[in-house]
Tab-separated table of C-alpha atoms in Angstrom:
chain	number	residue	atom	x	y	z
A	1	MET	CA	6.493	48.030	-4.120
A	2	GLU	CA	5.339	45.206	-1.815
A	3	TYR	CA	7.236	42.027	-2.425
A	4	GLU	CA	5.503	38.718	-3.058
A	5	ASN	CA	5.382	35.910	-0.486
A	6	THR	CA	4.878	33.421	-3.337
A	7	PRO	CA	5.627	33.684	-7.089
A	8	ALA	CA	2.885	35.029	-9.362
A	9	PRO	CA	0.771	32.264	-11.028
A	10	GLY	CA	1.577	31.247	-14.573
A	11	GLY	CA	5.183	30.313	-14.058
A	12	THR	CA	8.237	32.203	-14.986
A	13	ASP	CA	10.861	32.090	-17.750
A	14	TYR	CA	13.916	32.407	-15.416
A	15	ILE	CA	14.592	32.032	-11.742
A	16	VAL	CA	17.477	34.078	-10.335
A	17	VAL	CA	18.670	33.034	-6.886
A	18	GLY	CA	20.564	35.875	-5.171
A	19	THR	CA	20.502	39.674	-5.706
A	20	GLY	CA	24.154	40.731	-5.353
A	21	PRO	CA	26.584	42.034	-8.091
A	22	GLY	CA	26.139	38.810	-10.153
A	23	GLY	CA	22.395	38.326	-9.860
A	24	SER	CA	21.100	41.899	-10.192
A	25	PRO	CA	22.626	42.504	-13.646
A	26	VAL	CA	21.096	39.267	-14.842
A	27	VAL	CA	17.631	40.254	-13.630
A	28	ARG	CA	17.764	43.687	-15.201
A	29	ARG	CA	18.935	42.544	-18.656
A	30	LEU	CA	16.369	39.650	-18.796
A	31	VAL	CA	13.537	41.949	-17.831
A	32	ASP	CA	14.709	44.605	-20.352
A	33	ALA	CA	14.638	41.901	-23.057
A	34	GLY	CA	11.068	41.055	-22.238
A	35	HIS	CA	11.463	37.909	-20.193
A	36	ARG	CA	9.485	36.956	-17.089
A	37	VAL	CA	11.869	36.705	-14.096
A	38	THR	CA	11.368	35.460	-10.525
A	39	VAL	CA	13.896	36.624	-8.038
A	40	LEU	CA	14.402	34.716	-4.835
A	41	GLU	CA	16.218	36.499	-1.998
A	42	ALA	CA	16.924	34.659	1.256
A	43	GLY	CA	16.893	37.844	3.361
A	44	PRO	CA	14.443	40.684	4.061
A	45	THR	CA	14.076	43.912	2.121
A	46	ASP	CA	16.948	46.446	2.098
A	47	THR	CA	15.361	49.086	4.307
A	48	ARG	CA	17.948	49.490	7.072
A	49	PRO	CA	19.322	53.060	7.000
A	50	GLU	CA	22.945	51.909	7.585
A	51	ILE	CA	23.039	50.535	4.057
A	52	ASP	CA	23.105	54.029	2.614
A	53	ASP	CA	26.038	55.052	4.881
A	54	PRO	CA	29.497	54.315	3.385
A	55	ARG	CA	30.762	53.693	6.934
A	56	GLY	CA	27.545	51.798	8.079
A	57	ALA	CA	28.694	48.296	7.246
A	58	PHE	CA	30.013	47.599	10.729
A	59	ALA	CA	26.531	48.195	12.141
A	60	LEU	CA	25.218	45.525	9.750
A	61	PHE	CA	27.687	42.761	10.795
A	62	GLY	CA	25.853	40.104	12.727
A	63	SER	CA	22.425	41.598	11.963
A	64	GLU	CA	19.438	40.068	10.161
A	65	VAL	CA	20.978	41.247	6.830
A	66	ASP	CA	24.266	39.378	7.416
A	67	TRP	CA	24.797	35.617	7.007
A	68	ALA	CA	27.493	36.122	9.683
A	69	LEU	CA	29.511	33.028	8.551
A	70	LEU	CA	32.518	31.752	10.350
A	71	SER	CA	35.434	29.709	9.038
A	72	GLU	CA	36.739	26.581	10.571
A	73	PRO	CA	39.742	27.106	12.847
A	74	GLN	CA	42.718	27.968	10.611
A	75	GLU	CA	45.609	25.713	11.273
A	76	HIS	CA	48.181	28.088	9.833
A	77	LEU	CA	46.908	31.076	11.743
A	78	GLY	CA	47.220	29.619	15.178
A	79	GLY	CA	43.766	28.102	15.185
A	80	ARG	CA	41.955	31.386	14.765
A	81	VAL	CA	38.384	31.483	13.349
A	82	LEU	CA	37.849	34.065	10.569
A	83	TYR	CA	34.644	36.114	10.417
A	84	GLN	CA	33.022	35.952	6.919
A	85	PRO	CA	30.346	38.669	6.580
A	86	ARG	CA	27.963	38.162	3.698
A	87	GLY	CA	24.960	40.279	2.703
A	88	ARG	CA	21.575	38.773	3.235
A	89	THR	CA	19.113	41.185	1.673
A	90	LEU	CA	18.350	42.796	-1.644
A	91	GLY	CA	21.746	43.786	-3.012
A	92	GLY	CA	23.701	40.860	-1.424
A	93	THR	CA	27.069	41.589	-0.148
A	94	SER	CA	27.126	45.003	-2.002
A	95	ILE	CA	25.115	46.322	1.032
A	96	LEU	CA	28.231	45.940	3.284
A	97	ASN	CA	31.352	45.617	1.156
A	98	GLY	CA	34.116	48.239	0.952
A	99	MET	CA	32.559	49.752	-2.289
A	100	VAL	CA	35.948	49.939	-3.977
A	101	TYR	CA	35.575	49.619	-7.732
A	102	ASN	CA	38.504	47.804	-9.203
A	103	ARG	CA	38.310	45.925	-12.503
A	104	GLY	CA	41.477	43.944	-11.882
A	105	ALA	CA	44.347	43.617	-14.348
A	106	ALA	CA	44.226	42.465	-17.978
A	107	ALA	CA	46.607	39.573	-16.952
A	108	ASP	CA	43.954	38.171	-14.572
A	109	PHE	CA	41.492	37.575	-17.335
A	110	ASP	CA	44.055	36.283	-19.764
A	111	ALA	CA	45.000	33.735	-17.108
A	112	TRP	CA	41.381	32.695	-16.761
A	113	ALA	CA	41.262	32.061	-20.485
A	114	ALA	CA	44.546	30.229	-20.434
A	115	SER	CA	43.192	27.957	-17.629
A	116	GLY	CA	40.277	26.897	-19.667
A	117	ALA	CA	37.780	29.723	-19.359
A	118	VAL	CA	37.856	30.318	-23.125
A	119	GLY	CA	36.241	33.646	-24.053
A	120	TRP	CA	37.041	35.427	-20.819
A	121	ALA	CA	40.284	37.014	-21.742
A	122	TRP	CA	40.806	40.788	-21.278
A	123	PRO	CA	39.545	41.744	-24.829
A	124	ASP	CA	36.424	39.708	-24.272
A	125	VAL	CA	35.500	41.174	-20.891
A	126	GLU	CA	36.604	44.735	-21.083
A	127	PRO	CA	33.573	45.825	-23.088
A	128	TYR	CA	31.314	44.670	-20.289
A	129	PHE	CA	33.041	46.758	-17.784
A	130	ARG	CA	32.420	49.816	-20.016
A	131	ARG	CA	28.801	48.832	-20.394
A	132	LEU	CA	28.055	48.624	-16.740
A	133	GLU	CA	29.833	51.792	-15.673
A	134	ASP	CA	28.671	55.363	-15.134
A	135	PHE	CA	32.044	56.824	-14.205
A	136	GLY	CA	32.906	60.381	-13.458
A	137	PRO	CA	34.244	62.960	-13.330
A	138	GLY	CA	36.860	62.765	-16.027
A	139	ALA	CA	35.955	59.617	-17.940
A	140	GLY	CA	38.256	58.756	-20.801
A	141	PRO	CA	37.482	56.503	-23.777
A	142	ALA	CA	38.447	53.398	-21.783
A	143	ARG	CA	35.647	54.042	-19.283
A	144	GLY	CA	31.880	53.717	-19.480
A	145	VAL	CA	29.460	56.560	-19.024
A	146	GLY	CA	25.596	56.119	-18.655
A	147	GLY	CA	25.620	52.482	-17.389
A	148	PRO	CA	23.569	51.260	-14.360
A	149	LEU	CA	26.395	51.374	-11.764
A	150	SER	CA	27.604	54.812	-10.589
A	151	VAL	CA	31.357	54.876	-9.965
A	152	ARG	CA	32.849	57.999	-8.493
A	153	ARG	CA	36.249	59.380	-7.545
A	154	ASN	CA	36.948	60.349	-3.976
A	155	PRO	CA	36.450	64.161	-3.877
A	156	ALA	CA	38.062	64.697	-0.500
A	157	PRO	CA	40.604	62.008	0.510
A	158	ASP	CA	41.906	61.831	4.066
A	159	PRO	CA	45.225	63.671	4.447
A	160	ALA	CA	46.944	60.356	5.265
A	161	ALA	CA	45.653	58.848	1.962
A	162	THR	CA	47.144	61.782	0.102
A	163	ALA	CA	50.402	61.356	1.917
A	164	PHE	CA	50.326	57.610	1.058
A	165	VAL	CA	50.020	58.345	-2.664
A	166	GLU	CA	52.775	60.972	-2.399
A	167	ALA	CA	55.043	58.525	-0.496
A	168	ALA	CA	54.530	55.828	-3.142
A	169	VAL	CA	55.363	58.285	-5.914
A	170	GLY	CA	58.406	59.423	-3.942
A	171	ALA	CA	59.519	55.859	-3.713
A	172	GLY	CA	59.511	55.523	-7.454
A	173	HIS	CA	56.068	54.207	-8.335
A	174	PRO	CA	54.102	56.041	-10.996
A	175	PHE	CA	50.966	58.044	-10.081
A	176	ASN	CA	47.948	56.504	-11.796
A	177	ASP	CA	45.089	58.829	-12.191
A	178	ASP	CA	42.671	56.033	-13.328
A	179	TYR	CA	43.746	52.530	-12.438
A	180	ASN	CA	40.689	51.111	-14.221
A	181	ASP	CA	41.585	52.435	-17.786
A	182	GLY	CA	43.637	49.341	-18.712
A	183	GLU	CA	46.816	49.632	-16.638
A	184	SER	CA	46.307	49.249	-12.840
A	185	ARG	CA	49.910	49.593	-11.620
A	186	GLY	CA	50.912	52.577	-9.662
A	187	ALA	CA	49.632	54.720	-6.738
A	188	SER	CA	46.013	55.909	-6.969
A	189	PHE	CA	43.091	57.296	-5.083
A	190	THR	CA	40.303	54.704	-5.037
A	191	GLN	CA	37.050	54.789	-6.959
A	192	ALA	CA	33.778	53.717	-5.393
A	193	THR	CA	30.220	52.754	-6.074
A	194	LEU	CA	28.835	55.986	-4.549
A	195	VAL	CA	26.397	58.707	-5.557
A	196	ASP	CA	26.256	61.945	-3.518
A	197	GLY	CA	28.128	60.265	-0.683
A	198	ALA	CA	25.616	57.378	-0.364
A	199	ARG	CA	26.325	53.643	-1.083
A	200	VAL	CA	25.030	52.249	-4.388
A	201	THR	CA	24.075	48.612	-4.095
A	202	ALA	CA	23.656	46.126	-6.928
A	203	TRP	CA	19.900	45.963	-6.413
A	204	ARG	CA	19.319	49.701	-6.353
A	205	ALA	CA	21.562	50.261	-9.390
A	206	TYR	CA	20.057	47.538	-11.542
A	207	VAL	CA	16.642	46.325	-10.403
A	208	ALA	CA	15.056	49.214	-8.474
A	209	PRO	CA	14.445	51.152	-11.762
A	210	VAL	CA	12.334	48.344	-13.128
A	211	LEU	CA	10.497	47.160	-9.949
A	212	ALA	CA	7.086	48.210	-11.534
A	213	SER	CA	7.573	45.866	-14.395
A	214	PRO	CA	4.783	43.211	-14.639
A	215	LEU	CA	7.504	40.766	-15.819
A	216	LEU	CA	9.368	40.831	-12.453
A	217	THR	CA	8.427	38.894	-9.340
A	218	VAL	CA	10.501	39.398	-6.243
A	219	VAL	CA	10.256	36.989	-3.327
A	220	THR	CA	12.123	38.010	-0.171
A	221	GLU	CA	12.849	35.762	2.849
A	222	ALA	CA	12.966	32.797	0.411
A	223	HIS	CA	15.720	30.524	1.550
A	224	VAL	CA	16.476	28.141	-1.416
A	225	THR	CA	17.015	24.655	-0.241
A	226	ARG	CA	17.718	22.871	-3.546
A	227	VAL	CA	17.435	23.070	-7.265
A	228	LEU	CA	14.821	20.748	-8.717
A	229	VAL	CA	16.295	18.501	-11.458
A	230	GLU	CA	14.209	16.209	-13.623
A	231	GLY	CA	15.650	14.128	-16.408
A	232	GLY	CA	19.017	15.832	-16.074
A	233	ARG	CA	17.526	19.344	-16.449
A	234	ALA	CA	16.935	22.036	-13.847
A	235	VAL	CA	13.232	22.766	-13.874
A	236	GLY	CA	12.854	24.978	-10.767
A	237	VAL	CA	13.814	25.465	-7.119
A	238	GLU	CA	12.556	24.548	-3.728
A	239	TYR	CA	12.628	27.208	-0.995
A	240	ARG	CA	11.539	27.758	2.523
A	241	GLY	CA	9.413	30.881	3.228
A	242	PRO	CA	9.318	33.052	6.321
A	243	ASP	CA	6.684	30.809	7.781
A	244	GLY	CA	8.896	27.788	7.476
A	245	GLU	CA	6.662	26.237	4.723
A	246	VAL	CA	8.551	24.643	1.816
A	247	ARG	CA	7.421	25.945	-1.615
A	248	THR	CA	8.492	25.415	-5.172
A	249	VAL	CA	8.723	27.623	-8.291
A	250	ARG	CA	9.371	26.257	-11.762
A	251	ALA	CA	11.190	27.853	-14.638
A	252	ARG	CA	10.351	27.445	-18.322
A	253	ARG	CA	13.944	28.271	-19.424
A	254	GLU	CA	16.647	28.376	-16.833
A	255	VAL	CA	17.721	28.583	-13.192
A	256	VAL	CA	20.595	30.987	-12.372
A	257	LEU	CA	22.475	30.716	-9.182
A	258	ALA	CA	23.967	33.924	-7.919
A	259	ALA	CA	24.146	33.006	-4.285
A	260	GLY	CA	27.795	33.779	-3.861
A	261	VAL	CA	30.987	31.866	-3.235
A	262	PHE	CA	29.545	30.119	-0.174
A	263	GLY	CA	25.867	29.972	-0.988
A	264	THR	CA	26.138	28.600	-4.520
A	265	PRO	CA	28.199	25.554	-3.736
A	266	GLN	CA	26.053	24.847	-0.696
A	267	ILE	CA	22.846	24.885	-2.947
A	268	LEU	CA	24.619	22.699	-5.608
A	269	LEU	CA	25.569	20.134	-2.991
A	270	LEU	CA	22.109	20.132	-1.382
A	271	SER	CA	20.736	19.507	-4.939
A	272	GLY	CA	23.031	16.487	-5.422
A	273	VAL	CA	25.572	18.247	-7.601
A	274	GLY	CA	29.035	17.726	-6.283
A	275	PRO	CA	31.577	15.126	-5.152
A	276	ALA	CA	29.705	11.857	-4.929
A	277	GLY	CA	31.560	10.603	-1.807
A	278	HIS	CA	30.756	13.805	0.113
A	279	LEU	CA	27.124	13.660	-0.914
A	280	HIS	CA	26.856	10.037	0.192
A	281	GLU	CA	28.316	10.992	3.536
A	282	HIS	CA	25.353	13.329	4.065
A	283	GLY	CA	22.624	11.196	2.461
A	284	VAL	CA	22.100	13.338	-0.483
A	285	THR	CA	21.169	11.626	-3.754
A	286	VAL	CA	23.679	12.154	-6.457
A	287	VAL	CA	22.350	14.039	-9.435
A	288	ALA	CA	25.722	14.856	-11.040
A	289	ASP	CA	29.071	13.781	-9.731
A	290	LEU	CA	31.109	17.015	-10.000
A	291	PRO	CA	34.237	16.718	-7.760
A	292	GLY	CA	35.105	20.422	-8.195
A	293	VAL	CA	32.069	21.860	-6.323
A	294	GLY	CA	33.277	23.534	-3.269
A	295	GLU	CA	36.918	23.177	-4.169
A	296	ASN	CA	39.363	25.994	-5.141
A	297	LEU	CA	38.218	28.481	-2.445
A	298	ARG	CA	40.669	31.362	-2.851
A	299	ASP	CA	40.830	34.713	-1.036
A	300	HIS	CA	43.216	37.607	-0.857
A	301	ALA	CA	45.380	37.323	2.329
A	302	VAL	CA	45.833	40.647	4.067
A	303	VAL	CA	48.157	41.816	6.895
A	304	PRO	CA	47.673	45.285	8.533
A	305	VAL	CA	50.384	47.713	9.538
A	306	VAL	CA	48.892	50.017	12.191
A	307	TRP	CA	50.143	53.559	12.836
A	308	ALA	CA	49.195	55.981	15.600
A	309	ARG	CA	48.119	59.264	13.910
A	310	ALA	CA	50.003	62.469	14.635
A	311	GLY	CA	47.015	64.660	15.733
A	312	ALA	CA	43.293	64.053	15.697
A	313	ALA	CA	41.699	62.249	12.810
A	314	PRO	CA	39.748	64.451	10.499
A	315	ASP	CA	35.981	63.979	10.126
A	316	SER	CA	35.550	61.895	6.905
A	317	ARG	CA	32.495	60.597	5.012
A	318	GLY	CA	34.630	58.671	2.581
A	319	ILE	CA	34.845	54.943	2.136
A	320	GLY	CA	37.195	52.753	4.154
A	321	VAL	CA	39.896	52.141	1.520
A	322	GLU	CA	40.957	55.587	0.206
A	323	ALA	CA	44.216	54.986	-1.611
A	324	GLN	CA	46.141	51.970	-3.147
A	325	LEU	CA	49.344	50.920	-4.642
A	326	ILE	CA	49.373	48.151	-7.221
A	327	ALA	CA	52.758	46.555	-7.954
A	328	ASP	CA	54.212	43.403	-9.404
A	329	GLY	CA	55.798	41.492	-6.556
A	330	PRO	CA	58.377	38.722	-7.135
A	331	ASP	CA	58.947	36.751	-10.287
A	332	THR	CA	57.547	33.696	-8.469
A	333	ALA	CA	54.057	35.322	-8.308
A	334	MET	CA	51.277	33.267	-9.842
A	335	ILE	CA	50.058	36.224	-11.797
A	336	ARG	CA	51.463	39.818	-11.885
A	337	PRO	CA	50.691	42.435	-10.646
A	338	ASP	CA	50.470	40.585	-7.359
A	339	ARG	CA	50.569	43.246	-4.587
A	340	GLN	CA	47.959	45.767	-3.485
A	341	ASP	CA	48.913	48.046	-0.598
A	342	ILE	CA	45.953	50.068	0.712
A	343	LEU	CA	45.375	52.951	3.092
A	344	ILE	CA	42.491	52.842	5.564
A	345	PRO	CA	42.003	56.147	7.454
A	346	TYR	CA	41.207	54.391	10.760
A	347	VAL	CA	42.635	51.599	12.947
A	348	TYR	CA	42.049	48.072	11.619
A	349	SER	CA	43.778	45.091	13.321
A	350	THR	CA	43.170	41.484	14.238
A	351	LEU	CA	45.336	42.180	17.230
A	352	GLN	CA	43.497	44.379	19.836
A	353	GLU	CA	46.100	45.100	22.579
A	354	GLY	CA	47.587	48.632	22.698
A	355	LEU	CA	45.757	50.038	19.691
A	356	PRO	CA	45.696	53.890	19.457
A	357	GLU	CA	42.574	55.889	19.776
A	358	SER	CA	43.512	57.913	16.650
A	359	GLY	CA	45.362	56.130	13.840
A	360	PHE	CA	45.371	54.888	10.281
A	361	THR	CA	46.274	51.544	8.748
A	362	THR	CA	48.268	50.498	5.682
A	363	VAL	CA	47.477	46.975	4.556
A	364	ALA	CA	49.531	44.475	2.623
A	365	VAL	CA	47.215	42.484	0.223
A	366	LEU	CA	48.458	39.405	-1.518
A	367	LEU	CA	46.423	39.312	-4.736
A	368	HIS	CA	47.233	35.841	-6.047
A	369	PRO	CA	47.776	33.501	-3.212
A	370	TYR	CA	48.733	29.882	-3.827
A	371	SER	CA	46.642	28.652	-0.864
A	372	SER	CA	43.227	27.360	-1.454
A	373	GLY	CA	40.530	25.821	0.584
A	374	THR	CA	37.023	24.260	0.482
A	375	VAL	CA	33.319	24.802	1.111
A	376	ARG	CA	31.483	21.648	2.177
A	377	LEU	CA	28.124	20.727	3.738
A	378	ARG	CA	28.028	20.745	7.518
A	379	SER	CA	24.921	18.610	7.240
A	380	ALA	CA	22.046	17.962	4.801
A	381	ASP	CA	19.921	20.516	6.773
A	382	PRO	CA	19.696	23.646	4.493
A	383	ALA	CA	19.510	25.834	7.571
A	384	ALA	CA	22.989	24.702	8.749
A	385	PRO	CA	25.826	27.031	7.665
A	386	PRO	CA	28.334	25.554	5.245
A	387	LEU	CA	31.661	24.297	6.440
A	388	ILE	CA	34.159	26.932	5.293
A	389	ASP	CA	37.897	26.184	5.308
A	390	PRO	CA	39.846	28.836	3.470
A	391	ALA	CA	43.151	27.195	4.476
A	392	LEU	CA	44.609	30.698	4.570
A	393	LEU	CA	48.490	30.747	4.429
A	394	SER	CA	48.624	27.004	4.055
A	395	ASP	CA	51.150	27.410	1.213
A	396	PRO	CA	54.514	28.789	2.567
A	397	ARG	CA	55.080	30.800	-0.557
A	398	ASP	CA	52.189	33.115	0.588
A	399	VAL	CA	53.760	33.647	3.967
A	400	ARG	CA	57.091	34.616	2.337
A	401	ALA	CA	55.383	37.004	-0.014
A	402	LEU	CA	53.482	38.734	2.733
A	403	VAL	CA	56.597	39.130	4.884
A	404	GLU	CA	58.319	40.858	2.081
A	405	GLU	CA	55.290	42.994	1.324
A	406	VAL	CA	54.821	44.001	4.962
A	407	ALA	CA	58.566	44.994	5.209
A	408	ALA	CA	58.286	47.137	1.982
A	409	LEU	CA	55.031	48.732	3.290
A	410	ARG	CA	56.734	49.685	6.590
A	411	GLU	CA	59.492	51.370	4.634
A	412	LEU	CA	56.864	53.257	2.654
A	413	GLY	CA	55.298	54.465	5.917
A	414	ARG	CA	58.642	55.777	7.161
A	415	ARG	CA	59.094	57.999	4.090
A	416	PRO	CA	58.802	61.733	5.075
A	417	GLU	CA	55.556	62.145	3.097
A	418	LEU	CA	53.667	59.631	5.258
A	419	ALA	CA	55.753	59.792	8.430
A	420	ALA	CA	54.620	63.402	9.009
A	421	HIS	CA	51.153	61.934	9.719
A	422	ALA	CA	52.282	59.055	11.957
A	423	GLU	CA	53.198	59.476	15.613
A	424	SER	CA	54.514	55.936	15.765
A	425	GLU	CA	54.192	52.411	14.223
A	426	VAL	CA	52.036	50.277	16.586
A	427	TYR	CA	52.051	47.012	14.724
A	428	PRO	CA	54.137	45.019	13.877
A	429	GLY	CA	56.567	47.215	15.906
A	430	GLU	CA	59.402	45.014	17.297
A	431	ALA	CA	57.638	41.678	16.384
A	432	ASP	CA	59.353	39.118	14.247
A	433	LEU	CA	57.751	39.569	10.833
A	434	TRP	CA	57.339	35.851	10.139
A	435	GLU	CA	55.443	35.428	13.451
A	436	TYR	CA	53.595	38.610	13.022
A	437	VAL	CA	52.187	37.697	9.551
A	438	ARG	CA	50.690	34.484	10.903
A	439	ALA	CA	49.279	36.205	14.049
A	440	ALA	CA	47.802	39.221	12.168
A	441	ALA	CA	46.744	37.880	8.741
A	442	ASP	CA	43.097	38.168	7.936
A	443	ALA	CA	40.737	37.177	5.140
A	444	GLY	CA	40.499	39.775	2.324
A	445	HIS	CA	36.807	39.010	1.929
A	446	HIS	CA	37.225	38.637	-1.861
A	447	GLN	CA	36.637	34.902	-1.977
A	448	VAL	CA	36.200	33.201	-5.340
A	449	GLY	CA	36.414	29.904	-7.161
A	450	THR	CA	34.159	27.299	-5.538
A	451	ALA	CA	32.247	26.634	-8.787
A	452	ARG	CA	34.974	27.623	-11.138
A	453	MET	CA	34.710	27.668	-14.839
A	454	GLY	CA	36.942	25.730	-17.254
A	455	THR	CA	37.062	22.529	-19.203
A	456	ASP	CA	39.113	20.142	-16.986
A	457	ALA	CA	37.729	17.474	-14.578
A	458	LEU	CA	37.481	19.880	-11.648
A	459	ALA	CA	35.675	22.595	-13.527
A	460	VAL	CA	32.024	23.026	-12.338
A	461	VAL	CA	30.771	25.326	-15.104
A	462	ASP	CA	31.786	25.573	-18.692
A	463	PRO	CA	32.882	28.927	-20.299
A	464	GLU	CA	29.234	29.710	-20.881
A	465	LEU	CA	28.508	29.371	-17.170
A	466	ARG	CA	26.420	26.199	-17.615
A	467	VAL	CA	26.805	23.711	-14.773
A	468	ARG	CA	28.304	20.466	-16.118
A	469	GLY	CA	25.923	17.514	-16.217
A	470	VAL	CA	22.731	19.589	-15.591
A	471	SER	CA	21.130	21.473	-18.370
A	472	GLY	CA	19.094	24.608	-17.709
A	473	LEU	CA	21.392	25.626	-14.711
A	474	ARG	CA	23.959	28.382	-14.686
A	475	VAL	CA	26.083	30.199	-12.232
A	476	ALA	CA	26.700	34.024	-12.211
A	477	ASP	CA	28.752	34.985	-9.205
A	478	ALA	CA	32.310	35.073	-7.864
A	479	SER	CA	32.305	31.318	-7.462
A	480	VAL	CA	32.979	30.925	-11.194
A	481	MET	CA	36.343	32.794	-11.094
A	482	PRO	CA	39.364	30.454	-11.477
A	483	PHE	CA	41.619	32.806	-9.602
A	484	THR	CA	41.249	35.926	-7.395
A	485	PRO	CA	41.520	39.269	-9.441
A	486	ALA	CA	44.219	41.829	-8.868
A	487	GLY	CA	41.981	44.077	-6.744
A	488	ASN	CA	38.705	44.111	-4.925
A	489	SER	CA	36.349	41.495	-6.357
A	490	ALA	CA	32.941	43.352	-6.745
A	491	ALA	CA	33.630	44.920	-10.169
A	492	PRO	CA	34.496	41.610	-11.801
A	493	VAL	CA	31.345	40.070	-10.342
A	494	PHE	CA	29.298	42.861	-11.855
A	495	MET	CA	30.970	42.027	-15.175
A	496	ILE	CA	30.201	38.310	-14.813
A	497	GLY	CA	26.494	39.203	-14.268
A	498	GLU	CA	26.439	41.334	-17.398
A	499	ARG	CA	28.060	38.592	-19.486
A	500	ALA	CA	25.872	35.887	-18.015
A	501	ALA	CA	22.843	37.854	-19.108
A	502	ASP	CA	24.199	37.973	-22.694
A	503	LEU	CA	24.844	34.261	-22.693
A	504	LEU	CA	21.317	33.563	-21.524
A	505	LEU	CA	19.809	35.909	-24.089
A	506	ALA	CA	21.923	34.456	-26.858
A	507	GLU	CA	20.582	31.005	-26.080
A	508	ALA	CA	17.039	32.282	-25.901
A	509	ASP	CA	17.263	34.020	-29.265
A	510	GLY	CA	18.547	30.810	-30.791
A	511	ASP	CA	15.515	28.786	-29.699
């Protein structure tokens, strides 16, 4: 279909800002329930052929469909600036993520509930995972079949991935055939949002099947500049179109922000919802003094171990992360399991000197870091990127945990099952592990928490995802998570979108 440059006349019931794994489920469920929905997407349509290719994400970095954000220089990483790719088209970041489908651990969601997100414990959220999935082959009773999102096993893992799983089992870890069936610990081959070898995005899974609905209006290249609040209620949004003209659209029921962990707090701050002192600094009129907006930015910290491959790499059409090991980590971990070791069948490193032409990478992932950062306004100009400071490795407990995890991962790589595929260890090699962790650590790109849910003074949304102090405004994306999940973050964001739709519909039915 042709997308609208302006919303259809007659108004709309709901406005959904953002089309990623949080926003797309909301759109679909509201349309299915008979509500009129207007979708605002900042980027263009999703026509680039690289989106279909599981390995095509690198070609999208820095393009017109990537926000291409950068962090502030990281004090604890030697002043390095971290690249923060974010999708800017229909489907959001699901157009360029790693596609790994990982629900996380039951303990994650129980911790959310214990921190004030009442109603988000594992028994509350597990049915939503089943509802959204179409998993196969070999779906057991704990998995969903027939849902909008296709989740598939890897039919032909790289030989190094197979050896990684065998090495983990040889080291005493259990083999886990389906890490998403309720117990994630153990060595597994990853599952991915793929169909017939092609990427499945949030938009294509959820919204593409209902694009012909007269209830749906989709506006692309609509950069939202602020939420319109009148009398304490969100009544619409203001956005800038491709011609630079500022337009508005009003909602009869609610506005839903699903612009992501960076976009959502930026829109809230531009709308006058956030820490009053910060808003005053930028000349933004305070609508609701919410000190937690932009706080609690959390991300998985990752450190690669690079291996030169013995022999040429096989031709592979699989996804980047082909195998994983989920384990508990030390008793001092914030939440357990706390370690995810992954196998990537190509060379990935923040250090570029001396990398092999053919290799593979094992990566230590700290799942529940203590370090946290912020997202702030750089200026009151909506076109200016937000000021992003993840403060990665600012807590020394995270450095210690990664040093221990990298050491354990190197030992795993030296086991005979995996060593047969490695000619040599390139990084860290002879480097001191404490120095190497700070030199090589990178963002995990699973950022959460900048509009977290809860009931304390720093909570931004309540457990029903309503923004505190502003009625008619909700958030449905990774920014509401109190902590990072024990695994890749896309699956929990899909779940949040599904649950957000139910919360909206329950309120609509009660009117």
